[in-house]
PDB file of C-alpha atoms in Angstrom:
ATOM      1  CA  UNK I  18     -64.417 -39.547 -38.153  1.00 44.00           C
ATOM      2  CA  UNK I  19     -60.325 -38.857 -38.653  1.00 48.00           C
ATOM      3  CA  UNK I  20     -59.151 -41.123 -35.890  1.00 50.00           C
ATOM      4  CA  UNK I  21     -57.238 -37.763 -34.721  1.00 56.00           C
ATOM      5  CA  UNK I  22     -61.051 -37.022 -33.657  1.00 68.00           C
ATOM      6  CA  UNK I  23     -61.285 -39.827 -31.702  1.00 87.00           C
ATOM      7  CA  UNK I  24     -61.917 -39.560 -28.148  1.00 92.00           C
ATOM      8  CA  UNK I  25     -60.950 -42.576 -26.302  1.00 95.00           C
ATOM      9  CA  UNK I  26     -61.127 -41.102 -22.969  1.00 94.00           C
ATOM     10  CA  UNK I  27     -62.962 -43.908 -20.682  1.00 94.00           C
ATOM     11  CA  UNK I  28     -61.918 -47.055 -22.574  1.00 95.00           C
ATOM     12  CA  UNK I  29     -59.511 -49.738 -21.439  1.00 94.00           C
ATOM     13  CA  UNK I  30     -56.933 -51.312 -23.528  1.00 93.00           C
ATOM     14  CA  UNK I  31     -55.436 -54.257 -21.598  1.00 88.00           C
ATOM     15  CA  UNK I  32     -54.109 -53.328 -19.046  1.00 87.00           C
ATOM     16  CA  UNK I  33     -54.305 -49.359 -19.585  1.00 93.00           C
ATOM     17  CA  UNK I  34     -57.758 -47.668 -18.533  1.00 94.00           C
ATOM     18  CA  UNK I  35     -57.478 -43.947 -20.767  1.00 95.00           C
ATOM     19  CA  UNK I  36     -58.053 -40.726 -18.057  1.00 94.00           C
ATOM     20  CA  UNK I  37     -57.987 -38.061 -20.717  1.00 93.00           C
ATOM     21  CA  UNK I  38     -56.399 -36.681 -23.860  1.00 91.00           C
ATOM     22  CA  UNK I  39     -52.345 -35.429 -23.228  1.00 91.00           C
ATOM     23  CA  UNK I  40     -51.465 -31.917 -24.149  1.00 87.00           C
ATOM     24  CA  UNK I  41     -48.820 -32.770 -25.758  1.00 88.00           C
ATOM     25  CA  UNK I  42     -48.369 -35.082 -29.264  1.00 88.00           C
ATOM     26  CA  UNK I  43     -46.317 -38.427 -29.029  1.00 88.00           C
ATOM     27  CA  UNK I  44     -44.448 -39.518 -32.339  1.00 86.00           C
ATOM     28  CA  UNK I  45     -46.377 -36.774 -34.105  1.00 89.00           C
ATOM     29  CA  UNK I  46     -50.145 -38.135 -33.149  1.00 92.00           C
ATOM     30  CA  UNK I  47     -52.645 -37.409 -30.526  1.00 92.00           C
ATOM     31  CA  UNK I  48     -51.087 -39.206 -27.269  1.00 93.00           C
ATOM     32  CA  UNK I  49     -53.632 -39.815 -24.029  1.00 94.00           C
ATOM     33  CA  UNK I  50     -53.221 -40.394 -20.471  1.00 94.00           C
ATOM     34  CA  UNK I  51     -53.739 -43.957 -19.529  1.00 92.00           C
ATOM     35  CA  UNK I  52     -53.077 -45.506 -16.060  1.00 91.00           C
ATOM     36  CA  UNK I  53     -51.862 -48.777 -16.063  1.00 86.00           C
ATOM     37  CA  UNK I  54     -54.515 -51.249 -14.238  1.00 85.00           C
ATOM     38  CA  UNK I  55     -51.552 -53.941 -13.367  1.00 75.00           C
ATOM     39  CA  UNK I  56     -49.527 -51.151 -10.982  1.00 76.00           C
ATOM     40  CA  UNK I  57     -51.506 -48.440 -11.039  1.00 80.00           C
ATOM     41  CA  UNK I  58     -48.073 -46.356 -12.908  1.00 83.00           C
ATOM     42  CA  UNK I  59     -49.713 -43.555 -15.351  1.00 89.00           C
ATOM     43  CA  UNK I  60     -48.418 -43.737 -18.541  1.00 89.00           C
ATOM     44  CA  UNK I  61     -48.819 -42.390 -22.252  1.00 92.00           C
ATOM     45  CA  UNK I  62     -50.431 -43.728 -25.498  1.00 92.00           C
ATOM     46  CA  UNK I  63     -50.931 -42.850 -28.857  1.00 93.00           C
ATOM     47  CA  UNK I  64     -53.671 -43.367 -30.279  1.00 94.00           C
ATOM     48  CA  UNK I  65     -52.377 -45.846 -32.835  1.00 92.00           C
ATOM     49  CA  UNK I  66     -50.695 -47.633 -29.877  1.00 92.00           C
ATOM     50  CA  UNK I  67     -54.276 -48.059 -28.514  1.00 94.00           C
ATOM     51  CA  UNK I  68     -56.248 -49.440 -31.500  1.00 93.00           C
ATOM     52  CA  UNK I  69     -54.342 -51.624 -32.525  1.00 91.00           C
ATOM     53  CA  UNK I  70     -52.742 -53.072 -28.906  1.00 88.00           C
ATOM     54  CA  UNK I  71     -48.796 -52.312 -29.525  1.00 88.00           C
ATOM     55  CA  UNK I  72     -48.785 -50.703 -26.023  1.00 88.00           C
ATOM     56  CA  UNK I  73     -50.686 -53.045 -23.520  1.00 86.00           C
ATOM     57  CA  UNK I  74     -49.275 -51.403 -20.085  1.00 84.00           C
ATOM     58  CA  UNK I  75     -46.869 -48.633 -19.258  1.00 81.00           C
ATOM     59  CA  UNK I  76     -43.955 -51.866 -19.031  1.00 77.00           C
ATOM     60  CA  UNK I  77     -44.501 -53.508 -16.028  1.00 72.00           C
ATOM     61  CA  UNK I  78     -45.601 -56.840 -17.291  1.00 62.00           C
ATOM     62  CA  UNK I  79     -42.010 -57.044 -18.703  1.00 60.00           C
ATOM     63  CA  UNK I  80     -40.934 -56.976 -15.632  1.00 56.00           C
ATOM     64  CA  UNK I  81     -42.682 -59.707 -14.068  1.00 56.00           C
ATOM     65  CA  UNK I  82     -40.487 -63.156 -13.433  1.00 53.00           C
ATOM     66  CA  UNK I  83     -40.838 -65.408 -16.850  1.00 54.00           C
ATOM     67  CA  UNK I  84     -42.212 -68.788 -15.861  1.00 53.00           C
ATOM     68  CA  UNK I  85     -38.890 -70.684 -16.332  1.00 53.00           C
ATOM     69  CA  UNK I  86     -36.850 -68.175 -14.045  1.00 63.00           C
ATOM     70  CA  UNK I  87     -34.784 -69.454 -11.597  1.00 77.00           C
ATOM     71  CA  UNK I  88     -36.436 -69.284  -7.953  1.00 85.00           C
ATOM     72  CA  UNK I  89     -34.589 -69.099  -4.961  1.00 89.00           C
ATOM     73  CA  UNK I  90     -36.967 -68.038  -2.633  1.00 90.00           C
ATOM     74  CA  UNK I  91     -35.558 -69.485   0.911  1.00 92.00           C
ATOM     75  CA  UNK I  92     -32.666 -70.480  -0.470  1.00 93.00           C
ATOM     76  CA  UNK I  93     -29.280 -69.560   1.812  1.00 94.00           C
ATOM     77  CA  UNK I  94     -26.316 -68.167   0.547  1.00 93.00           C
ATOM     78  CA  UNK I  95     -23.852 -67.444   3.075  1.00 90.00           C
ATOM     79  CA  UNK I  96     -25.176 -65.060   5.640  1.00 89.00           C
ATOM     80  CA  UNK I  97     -28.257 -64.103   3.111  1.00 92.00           C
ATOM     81  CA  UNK I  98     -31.681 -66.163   3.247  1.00 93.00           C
ATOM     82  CA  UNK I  99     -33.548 -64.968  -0.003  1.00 91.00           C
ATOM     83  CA  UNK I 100     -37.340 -64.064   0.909  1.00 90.00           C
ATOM     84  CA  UNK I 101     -38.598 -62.572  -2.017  1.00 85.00           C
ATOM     85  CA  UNK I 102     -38.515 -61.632  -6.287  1.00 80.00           C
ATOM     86  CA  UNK I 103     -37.673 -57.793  -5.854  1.00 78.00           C
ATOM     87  CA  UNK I 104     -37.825 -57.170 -10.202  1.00 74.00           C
ATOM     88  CA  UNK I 105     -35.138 -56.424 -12.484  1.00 72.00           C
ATOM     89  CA  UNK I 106     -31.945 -54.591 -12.552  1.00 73.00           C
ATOM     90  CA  UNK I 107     -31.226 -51.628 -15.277  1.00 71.00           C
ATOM     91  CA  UNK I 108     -28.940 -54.516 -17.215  1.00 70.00           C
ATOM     92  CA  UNK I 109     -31.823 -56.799 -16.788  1.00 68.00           C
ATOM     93  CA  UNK I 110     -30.708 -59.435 -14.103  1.00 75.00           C
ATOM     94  CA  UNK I 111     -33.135 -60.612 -11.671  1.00 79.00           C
ATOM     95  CA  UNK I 112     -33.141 -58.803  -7.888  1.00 83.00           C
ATOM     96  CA  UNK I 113     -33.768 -60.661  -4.814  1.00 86.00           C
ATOM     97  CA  UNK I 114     -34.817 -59.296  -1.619  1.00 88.00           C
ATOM     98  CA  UNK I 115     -32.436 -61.178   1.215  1.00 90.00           C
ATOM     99  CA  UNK I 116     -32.377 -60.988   4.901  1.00 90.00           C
ATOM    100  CA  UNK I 117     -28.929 -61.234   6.424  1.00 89.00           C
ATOM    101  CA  UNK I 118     -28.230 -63.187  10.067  1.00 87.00           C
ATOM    102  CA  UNK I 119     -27.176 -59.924  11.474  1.00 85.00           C
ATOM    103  CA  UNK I 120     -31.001 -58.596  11.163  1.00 83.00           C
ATOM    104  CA  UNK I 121     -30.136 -56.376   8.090  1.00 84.00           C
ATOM    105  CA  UNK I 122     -32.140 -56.968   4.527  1.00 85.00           C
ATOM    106  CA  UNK I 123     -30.488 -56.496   1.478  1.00 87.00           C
ATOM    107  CA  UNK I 124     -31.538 -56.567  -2.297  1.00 88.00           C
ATOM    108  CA  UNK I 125     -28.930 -58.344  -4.904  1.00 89.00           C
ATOM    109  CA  UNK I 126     -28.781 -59.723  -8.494  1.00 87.00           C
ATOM    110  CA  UNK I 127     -28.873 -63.686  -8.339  1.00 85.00           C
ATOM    111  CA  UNK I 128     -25.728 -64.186 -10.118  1.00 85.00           C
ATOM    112  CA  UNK I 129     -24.041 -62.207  -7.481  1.00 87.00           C
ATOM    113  CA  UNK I 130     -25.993 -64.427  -5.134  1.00 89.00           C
ATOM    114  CA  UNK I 131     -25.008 -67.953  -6.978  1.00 87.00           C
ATOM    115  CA  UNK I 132     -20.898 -67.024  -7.334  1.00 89.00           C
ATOM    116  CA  UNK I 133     -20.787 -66.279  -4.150  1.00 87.00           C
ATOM    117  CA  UNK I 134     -19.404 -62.455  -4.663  1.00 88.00           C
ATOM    118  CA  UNK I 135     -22.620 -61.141  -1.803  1.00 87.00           C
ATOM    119  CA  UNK I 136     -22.882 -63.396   1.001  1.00 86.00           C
ATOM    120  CA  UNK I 137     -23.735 -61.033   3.640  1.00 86.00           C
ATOM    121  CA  UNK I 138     -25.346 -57.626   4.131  1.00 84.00           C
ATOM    122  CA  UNK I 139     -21.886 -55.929   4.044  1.00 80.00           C
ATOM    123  CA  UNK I 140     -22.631 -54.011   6.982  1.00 80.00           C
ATOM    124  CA  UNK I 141     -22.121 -56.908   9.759  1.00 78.00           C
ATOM    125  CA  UNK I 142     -18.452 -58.009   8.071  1.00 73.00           C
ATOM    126  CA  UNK I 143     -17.465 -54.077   8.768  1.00 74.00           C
ATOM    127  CA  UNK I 144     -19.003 -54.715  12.430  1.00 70.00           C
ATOM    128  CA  UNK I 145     -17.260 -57.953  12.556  1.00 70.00           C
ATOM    129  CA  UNK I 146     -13.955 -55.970  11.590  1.00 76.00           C
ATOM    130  CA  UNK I 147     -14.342 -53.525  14.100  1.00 75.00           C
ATOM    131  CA  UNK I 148     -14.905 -56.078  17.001  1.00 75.00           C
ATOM    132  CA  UNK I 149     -12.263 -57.939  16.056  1.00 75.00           C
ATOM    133  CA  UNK I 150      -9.944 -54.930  16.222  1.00 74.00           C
ATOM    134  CA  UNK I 151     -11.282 -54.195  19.466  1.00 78.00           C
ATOM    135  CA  UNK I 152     -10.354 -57.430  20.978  1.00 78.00           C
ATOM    136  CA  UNK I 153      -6.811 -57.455  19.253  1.00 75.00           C
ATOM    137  CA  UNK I 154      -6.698 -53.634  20.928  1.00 71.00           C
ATOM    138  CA  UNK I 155      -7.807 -54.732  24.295  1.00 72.00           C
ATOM    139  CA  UNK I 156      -6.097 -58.083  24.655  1.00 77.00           C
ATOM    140  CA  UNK I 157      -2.453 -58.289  22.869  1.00 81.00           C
ATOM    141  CA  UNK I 158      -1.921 -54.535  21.989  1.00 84.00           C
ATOM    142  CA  UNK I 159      -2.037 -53.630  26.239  1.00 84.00           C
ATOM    143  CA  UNK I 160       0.037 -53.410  28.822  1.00 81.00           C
ATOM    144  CA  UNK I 161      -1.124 -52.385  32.526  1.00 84.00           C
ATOM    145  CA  UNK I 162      -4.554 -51.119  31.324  1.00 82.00           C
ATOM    146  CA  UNK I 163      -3.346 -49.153  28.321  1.00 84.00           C
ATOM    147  CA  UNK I 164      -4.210 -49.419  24.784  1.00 85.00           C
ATOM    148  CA  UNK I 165      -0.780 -48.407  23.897  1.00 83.00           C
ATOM    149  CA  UNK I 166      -1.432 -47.768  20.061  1.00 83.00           C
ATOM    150  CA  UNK I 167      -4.387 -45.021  21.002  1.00 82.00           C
ATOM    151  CA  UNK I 168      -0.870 -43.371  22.271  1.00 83.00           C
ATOM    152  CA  UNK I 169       0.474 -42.493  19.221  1.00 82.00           C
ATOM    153  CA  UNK I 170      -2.599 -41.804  17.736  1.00 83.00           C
ATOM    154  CA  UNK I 171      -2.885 -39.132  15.412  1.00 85.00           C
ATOM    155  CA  UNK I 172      -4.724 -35.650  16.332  1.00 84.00           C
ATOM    156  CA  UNK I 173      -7.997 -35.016  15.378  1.00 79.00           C
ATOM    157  CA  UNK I 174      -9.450 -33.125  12.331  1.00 77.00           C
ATOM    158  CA  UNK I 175     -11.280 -30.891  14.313  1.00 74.00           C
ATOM    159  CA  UNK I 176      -8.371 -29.966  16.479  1.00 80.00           C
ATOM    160  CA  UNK I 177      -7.830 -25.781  17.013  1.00 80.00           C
ATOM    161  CA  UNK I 178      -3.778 -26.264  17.117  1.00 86.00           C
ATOM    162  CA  UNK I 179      -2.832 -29.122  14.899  1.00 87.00           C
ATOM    163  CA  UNK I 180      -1.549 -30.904  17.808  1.00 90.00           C
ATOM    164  CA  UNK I 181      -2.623 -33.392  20.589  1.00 89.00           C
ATOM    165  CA  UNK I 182      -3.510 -32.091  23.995  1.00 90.00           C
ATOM    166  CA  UNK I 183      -2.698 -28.834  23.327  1.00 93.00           C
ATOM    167  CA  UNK I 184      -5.760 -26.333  23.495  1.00 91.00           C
ATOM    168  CA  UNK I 185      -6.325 -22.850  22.324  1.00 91.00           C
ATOM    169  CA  UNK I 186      -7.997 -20.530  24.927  1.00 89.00           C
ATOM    170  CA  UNK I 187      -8.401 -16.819  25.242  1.00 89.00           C
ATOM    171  CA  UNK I 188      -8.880 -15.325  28.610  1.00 81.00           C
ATOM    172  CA  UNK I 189      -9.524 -11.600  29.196  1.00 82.00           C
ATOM    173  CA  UNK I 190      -8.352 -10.617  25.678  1.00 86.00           C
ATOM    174  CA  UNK I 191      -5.358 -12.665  25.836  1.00 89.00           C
ATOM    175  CA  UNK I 192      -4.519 -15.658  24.020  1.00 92.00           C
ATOM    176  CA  UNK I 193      -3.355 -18.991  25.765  1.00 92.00           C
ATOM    177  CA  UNK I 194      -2.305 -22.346  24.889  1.00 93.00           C
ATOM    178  CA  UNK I 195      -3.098 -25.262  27.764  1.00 93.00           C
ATOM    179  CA  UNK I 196      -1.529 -28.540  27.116  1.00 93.00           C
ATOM    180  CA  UNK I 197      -2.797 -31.611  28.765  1.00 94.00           C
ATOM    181  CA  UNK I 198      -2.292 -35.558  28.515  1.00 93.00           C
ATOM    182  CA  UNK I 199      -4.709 -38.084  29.515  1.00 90.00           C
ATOM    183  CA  UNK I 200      -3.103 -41.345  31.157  1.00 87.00           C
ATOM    184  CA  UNK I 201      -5.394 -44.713  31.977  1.00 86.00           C
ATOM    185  CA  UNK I 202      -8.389 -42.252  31.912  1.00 84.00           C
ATOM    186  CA  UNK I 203      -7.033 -39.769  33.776  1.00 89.00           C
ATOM    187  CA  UNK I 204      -6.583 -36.450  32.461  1.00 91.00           C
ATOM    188  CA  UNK I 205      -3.412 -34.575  33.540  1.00 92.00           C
ATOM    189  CA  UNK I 206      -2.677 -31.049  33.429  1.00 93.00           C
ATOM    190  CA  UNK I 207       0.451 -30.026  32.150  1.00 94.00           C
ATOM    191  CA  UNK I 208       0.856 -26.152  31.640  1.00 92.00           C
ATOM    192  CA  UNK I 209      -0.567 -23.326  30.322  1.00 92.00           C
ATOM    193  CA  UNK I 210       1.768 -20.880  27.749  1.00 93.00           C
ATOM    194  CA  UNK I 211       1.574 -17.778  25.696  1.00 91.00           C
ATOM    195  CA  UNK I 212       3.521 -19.313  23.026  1.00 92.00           C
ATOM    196  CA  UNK I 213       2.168 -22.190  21.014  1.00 93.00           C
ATOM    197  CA  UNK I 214       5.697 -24.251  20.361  1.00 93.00           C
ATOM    198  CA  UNK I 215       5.702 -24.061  24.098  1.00 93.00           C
ATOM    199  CA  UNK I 216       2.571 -26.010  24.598  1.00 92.00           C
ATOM    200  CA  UNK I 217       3.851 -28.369  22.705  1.00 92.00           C
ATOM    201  CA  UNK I 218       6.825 -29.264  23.845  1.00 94.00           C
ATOM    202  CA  UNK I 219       5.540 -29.417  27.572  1.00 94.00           C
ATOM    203  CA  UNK I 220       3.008 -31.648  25.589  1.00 93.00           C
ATOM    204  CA  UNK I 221       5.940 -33.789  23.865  1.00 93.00           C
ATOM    205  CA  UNK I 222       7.753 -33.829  27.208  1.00 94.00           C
ATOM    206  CA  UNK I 223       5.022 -35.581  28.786  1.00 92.00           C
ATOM    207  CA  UNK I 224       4.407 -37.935  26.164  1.00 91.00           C
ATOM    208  CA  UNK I 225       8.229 -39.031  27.035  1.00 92.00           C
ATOM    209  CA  UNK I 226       7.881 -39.294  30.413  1.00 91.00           C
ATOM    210  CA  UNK I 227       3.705 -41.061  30.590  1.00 91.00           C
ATOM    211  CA  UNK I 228       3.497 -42.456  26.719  1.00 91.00           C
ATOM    212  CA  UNK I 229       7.456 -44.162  26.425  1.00 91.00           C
ATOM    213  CA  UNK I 230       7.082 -46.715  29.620  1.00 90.00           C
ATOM    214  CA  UNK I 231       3.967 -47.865  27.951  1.00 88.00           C
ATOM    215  CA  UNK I 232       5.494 -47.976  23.950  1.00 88.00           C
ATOM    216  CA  UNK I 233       8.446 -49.512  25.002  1.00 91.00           C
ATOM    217  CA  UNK I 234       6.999 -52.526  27.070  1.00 87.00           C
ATOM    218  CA  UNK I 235       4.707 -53.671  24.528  1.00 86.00           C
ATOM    219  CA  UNK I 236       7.638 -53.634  21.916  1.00 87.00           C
ATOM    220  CA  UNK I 237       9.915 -55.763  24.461  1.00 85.00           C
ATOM    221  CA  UNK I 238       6.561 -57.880  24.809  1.00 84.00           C
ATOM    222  CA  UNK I 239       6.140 -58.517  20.841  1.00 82.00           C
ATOM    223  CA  UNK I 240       9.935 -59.915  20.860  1.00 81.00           C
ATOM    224  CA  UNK I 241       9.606 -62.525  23.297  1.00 70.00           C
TER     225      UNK I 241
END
């Protein structure tokens, strides 16, 4: 029998149990279906590949940790306690599986790990950032209440006009502009106009009289 005739549908190499004979040719010979008893992956043989064990699983066991790697299993680094082996990266470095103090997991190469360039989940130090700037906000950037630099803040993306506090509406047909300004939580009606550049000057002319105490007493504040 040609081994092209061969049916090895049924038999186990290794780790690679054959289901049935692939439609298709691999390397220009008869190729089979195999699923790989180590992960359970489906892969493809030839028969060659088979018979005479050059293909022993669809690659996992080339994955697995050598015997001599390095294991730092429980091992700290930084905000990042390493729990677990999570395989290999495309460039072939190990990956660890960390938890991070903030509650957040994270998976890393070790030499990332071991230089010290990963030494938390990323996410808390952009938490930590934004507290911080909070409390710099809240205590040495206001005066009476304010948060003076959420003043002069600039307008939102989303705005209909371009500018701050100044709203589009249009009432029985007509268009309108309403300009507002919001002061220690308070929102204060200004106006409303027909004309845009009218809105916002009311708008600007608020800002002068509401916004400028505030601006100017945390500048005279930072010079002392």
């Amino acid at each position: 029998m040609k081994r092209n005739d061969v049916d090895l549908t049924g038999r186990t190499f290794y780790d690679l149990n054959v289901k049935c004979r692939h439609t298709e040719k691999l390397y220009n010979e008869t190729a089979w279906v195999c699923k790989c008893l180590a992960c359970g992956n489906i892969t493809y043989a030839t028969t060659s590949q088979l018979l005479h064990g050059k293909k022993k699983s669809c690659g996992c066991r080339r994955k697995k940790t050598p015997p001599n790697a390095l294991d730092l299993t429980n091992k700290q680094f930084g905000k990042l306690k390493v729990v677990e082996r999570a395989g290999i990266s495309k460039d072939g470095r190990a990956l660890w599986l960390c938890h991070c103090k903030c509650g957040n997991t994270i998976v890393t190469n070790a030499t990332s790990l071991r230089i010290g360039d990963v030494k938390s989940c990323g996410k808390c130090l952009v938490d930590e950032r934004i507290k911080h700037a909070r409390e710099e906000l809240m205590t040495n950037k206001t005066i009476d209440g304010v948060p003076v630099p959420l003043l002069t803040k600039k307008v939102r993306s989303d705005s209909g006009t371009g500018h701050k506090g100044v709203q589009r509406r249009v009432r029985k047909g007509k268009e309108k502009f309403e300009a507002y300004i919001t002061v220690k939580g308070k929102r204060k009606y200004i106006g409303t106009y027909s004309k845009l550049d009218d809105a916002i000057k009311a708008r600007k002319d608020a800002e002068k009289e509401y916004f400028e105490p505030y601006i100017k007493a945390l500048k005279e504040r930072e010079k002392e």
